[in-house]
Short mmCIF file of C-alpha atoms in Angstrom, two decimals:
data_model
loop_
_atom_site.label_atom_id
_atom_site.label_comp_id
_atom_site.label_asym_id
_atom_site.label_seq_id
_atom_site.Cartn_x
_atom_site.Cartn_y
_atom_site.Cartn_z
CA MET A 1 -3.59 100.44 15.50
CA SER A 2 -0.04 100.11 16.23
CA ASN A 3 2.32 97.57 14.87
CA GLU A 4 2.61 95.97 18.23
CA GLU A 5 -1.10 95.50 18.51
CA LYS A 6 -1.16 93.87 15.08
CA GLN A 7 1.64 91.58 15.99
CA ALA A 8 0.11 90.57 19.25
CA PRO A 9 -2.74 88.62 17.66
CA GLN A 10 -0.29 87.22 15.15
CA ASP A 11 2.08 86.29 17.97
CA GLN A 12 -0.81 84.75 19.75
CA VAL A 13 -1.67 82.67 16.70
CA GLU A 14 1.95 81.67 16.35
CA ASP A 15 2.09 80.82 20.04
CA VAL A 16 -1.05 78.74 19.72
CA ILE A 17 0.37 77.00 16.63
CA GLU A 18 3.69 76.40 18.36
CA SER A 19 1.84 75.12 21.40
CA GLU A 20 -0.24 72.75 19.27
CA VAL A 21 2.85 71.60 17.38
CA ALA A 22 4.64 71.07 20.69
CA GLN A 23 1.66 69.08 21.99
CA GLU A 24 1.54 67.05 18.78
CA ASP A 25 5.30 66.48 19.00
CA ALA A 26 4.92 65.43 22.64
CA ALA A 27 2.04 63.13 21.69
CA LEU A 28 4.14 61.65 18.87
CA VAL A 29 7.08 61.19 21.23
CA ASP A 30 4.75 59.49 23.72
CA GLU A 31 3.32 57.28 20.98
CA LEU A 32 6.83 56.41 19.76
CA THR A 33 7.98 55.64 23.29
CA GLN A 34 4.94 53.44 23.87
CA ALA A 35 5.49 51.80 20.50
CA ASN A 36 9.13 51.15 21.41
CA PHE A 37 8.04 49.61 24.73
CA ARG A 38 5.49 47.48 22.90
CA ILE A 39 8.11 46.40 20.35
CA GLU A 40 10.46 45.44 23.18
CA GLU A 41 7.66 43.49 24.88
CA LEU A 42 6.84 41.73 21.61
CA GLU A 43 10.52 40.96 20.95
CA GLN A 44 10.85 39.53 24.45
CA ALA A 45 7.68 37.46 24.00
CA LEU A 46 8.97 36.27 20.62
CA ALA A 47 12.32 35.27 22.14
CA GLU A 48 10.55 33.37 24.92
CA ALA A 49 8.27 31.64 22.40
CA GLU A 50 11.26 30.71 20.21
CA ALA A 51 13.12 29.33 23.24
CA LYS A 52 10.09 27.29 24.28
CA ALA A 53 9.64 26.02 20.71
CA ALA A 54 13.32 25.02 20.62
CA GLU A 55 12.92 23.18 23.95
CA GLU A 56 9.81 21.38 22.69
CA LYS A 57 11.55 20.46 19.43
CA ASP A 58 14.55 19.14 21.37
CA ALA A 59 12.27 17.13 23.67
CA ALA A 60 10.41 15.70 20.67
CA LEU A 61 13.68 14.75 18.94
CA ARG A 62 14.93 13.09 22.12
CA ALA A 63 11.68 11.16 22.46
CA VAL A 64 11.90 9.95 18.86
CA ALA A 65 15.55 8.96 19.34
CA GLU A 66 14.69 7.10 22.55
CA MET A 67 11.87 5.24 20.78
CA GLU A 68 14.26 4.26 17.98
CA ASN A 69 16.82 3.04 20.52
CA ILE A 70 14.18 0.99 22.33
CA ARG A 71 12.94 -0.45 19.04
CA ARG A 72 16.50 -1.29 17.95
CA ARG A 73 17.38 -2.88 21.32
CA ALA A 74 14.16 -4.90 21.26
CA ALA A 75 14.92 -6.14 17.75
CA ILE A 76 18.44 -7.14 18.83
CA ASP A 77 17.06 -8.91 21.92
CA VAL A 78 14.48 -10.77 19.84
CA GLU A 79 17.18 -11.80 17.35
CA LYS A 80 19.47 -13.01 20.15
CA SER A 81 16.59 -14.88 21.78
CA ARG A 82 15.76 -16.52 18.48
CA LYS A 83 19.39 -17.43 17.78
CA PHE A 84 20.29 -18.70 21.23
CA ALA A 85 17.00 -20.10 22.55
CA LEU A 86 18.30 -23.60 21.85
CA GLU A 87 21.43 -23.17 23.96
CA LYS A 88 20.26 -25.23 26.96
CA PHE A 89 18.79 -27.92 24.74
CA ALA A 90 21.95 -28.03 22.63
CA ASN A 91 24.10 -28.40 25.75
CA GLU A 92 22.00 -31.44 26.71
CA LEU A 93 22.51 -32.97 23.24
CA LEU A 94 26.29 -32.64 23.21
CA PRO A 95 26.97 -35.59 25.58
CA VAL A 96 24.71 -37.75 23.38
CA ILE A 97 26.75 -36.80 20.32
CA ASP A 98 30.00 -37.44 22.24
CA ASN A 99 28.82 -40.90 23.34
CA MET A 100 27.76 -41.83 19.81
CA GLU A 101 31.19 -40.76 18.49
CA ARG A 102 32.93 -42.80 21.21
CA ALA A 103 30.82 -45.83 20.26
CA LEU A 104 32.19 -45.58 16.73
CA LEU A 105 35.86 -45.46 17.78
CA GLY A 106 36.39 -49.19 18.23
CA THR A 107 36.76 -51.74 15.45
CA VAL A 108 34.51 -54.78 15.38
CA GLU A 109 34.79 -57.82 13.18
CA ASP A 110 31.51 -59.46 14.20
CA GLU A 111 28.83 -59.03 11.50
CA ALA A 112 26.06 -58.38 14.01
CA ALA A 113 28.12 -55.66 15.71
CA LYS A 114 28.93 -54.15 12.29
CA ALA A 115 25.20 -53.68 11.68
CA VAL A 116 24.85 -51.95 15.06
CA ILE A 117 27.86 -49.72 14.31
CA GLU A 118 26.36 -48.86 10.92
CA GLY A 119 23.07 -47.94 12.63
CA VAL A 120 24.92 -45.73 15.13
CA GLU A 121 26.80 -44.04 12.24
CA LEU A 122 23.52 -43.31 10.41
CA THR A 123 21.88 -42.05 13.62
CA LEU A 124 24.87 -39.79 14.35
CA LYS A 125 24.86 -38.47 10.78
CA THR A 126 21.12 -37.73 10.98
CA LEU A 127 21.53 -36.06 14.39
CA MET A 128 24.43 -33.91 13.14
CA THR A 129 22.38 -32.87 10.07
CA ALA A 130 19.46 -31.94 12.33
CA VAL A 131 21.53 -29.87 14.77
CA ALA A 132 23.35 -28.15 11.87
CA LYS A 133 19.96 -26.86 10.65
CA PHE A 134 19.66 -24.98 13.93
CA GLY A 135 23.13 -23.42 13.80
CA ILE A 136 25.08 -25.93 15.89
CA THR A 137 28.47 -26.63 14.32
CA PRO A 138 31.39 -28.70 15.64
CA VAL A 139 34.82 -27.28 16.43
CA ASP A 140 37.39 -29.97 15.58
CA PRO A 141 40.73 -28.11 15.58
CA MET A 142 43.11 -31.00 14.92
CA GLY A 143 46.32 -29.60 13.39
CA GLU A 144 45.18 -25.97 13.74
CA ALA A 145 46.86 -23.24 15.76
CA PHE A 146 45.69 -23.06 19.36
CA ASN A 147 42.88 -20.49 19.77
CA PRO A 148 42.01 -19.78 23.43
CA GLU A 149 38.63 -18.37 22.34
CA HIS A 150 37.50 -21.77 20.98
CA HIS A 151 39.90 -24.27 22.58
CA GLN A 152 40.60 -25.35 26.14
CA ALA A 153 44.12 -26.69 26.57
CA ILE A 154 44.28 -29.75 28.80
CA GLY A 155 48.06 -29.83 28.61
CA MET A 156 51.15 -29.27 26.51
CA GLN A 157 53.57 -31.88 25.17
CA PRO A 158 56.79 -31.57 23.21
CA SER A 159 56.34 -32.63 19.59
CA THR A 160 58.57 -32.96 16.55
CA GLU A 161 55.56 -33.59 14.32
CA TYR A 162 53.68 -30.34 15.06
CA PRO A 163 54.92 -26.73 15.29
CA ALA A 164 54.65 -24.95 18.66
CA ASN A 165 51.16 -23.96 19.87
CA THR A 166 49.40 -26.33 17.48
CA VAL A 167 46.55 -28.66 18.46
CA MET A 168 48.02 -32.15 18.29
CA LEU A 169 45.20 -34.09 19.94
CA VAL A 170 41.48 -33.39 20.38
CA MET A 171 40.04 -35.05 23.48
CA GLN A 172 36.56 -33.62 23.02
CA LYS A 173 35.14 -31.59 20.15
CA GLY A 174 33.85 -28.13 20.84
CA TYR A 175 30.64 -26.69 19.43
CA LEU A 176 29.37 -23.31 18.25
CA LEU A 177 25.77 -22.14 18.28
CA ASN A 178 25.28 -19.50 15.57
CA ASP A 179 28.99 -18.58 15.77
CA ARG A 180 28.90 -18.24 19.56
CA LEU A 181 30.91 -20.72 21.60
CA LEU A 182 28.69 -23.35 23.14
CA ARG A 183 31.49 -25.57 24.44
CA PRO A 184 35.25 -25.21 23.89
CA ALA A 185 37.20 -28.08 22.33
CA MET A 186 39.40 -29.84 24.90
CA VAL A 187 42.81 -30.21 23.29
CA MET A 188 46.44 -31.12 23.82
CA VAL A 189 48.80 -28.46 22.48
CA SER A 190 52.31 -28.98 21.10
CA GLN A 191 55.22 -27.36 22.87
CA GLY A 192 58.04 -25.79 20.86
#
């Protein structure tokens, strides 16, 4: 047997081995390529899932924030309603208080009239105590600086007794309801 004949089966074996290795390499390359495609698909699916989760989280946070805002606004509305529910009733009481104060302005020397005046004073004091319990307070700015937020100027007069822009006469007291203006005080203001 010649050397060539001996090498032929050996070459054949080597060719078969090389062929099998090449097939295995090709199969591995195919598997790696498929694995890479699968990894890319999984990464894309993961990115989509993360984006959806972020959207859902954002939507949930917005819903919670909206609920808190609604709850806070409702609490503020309830508090305002509680504080200022008496506003119409208080406005109806103010002329009564004004009339009682006007009744006390005059001086009377008759004993019978003095008893009536004393009764009016006690009634006014009781009424003022009652309305104060509900947050109604008078604004009597005599001698104070003019404040357009709480005072309504009826006119201005020159005065040597008061500095400029000072309340020198109160025609009608103003009133606050829980620190909110119910009625401005009607005043005469000094001119400088």
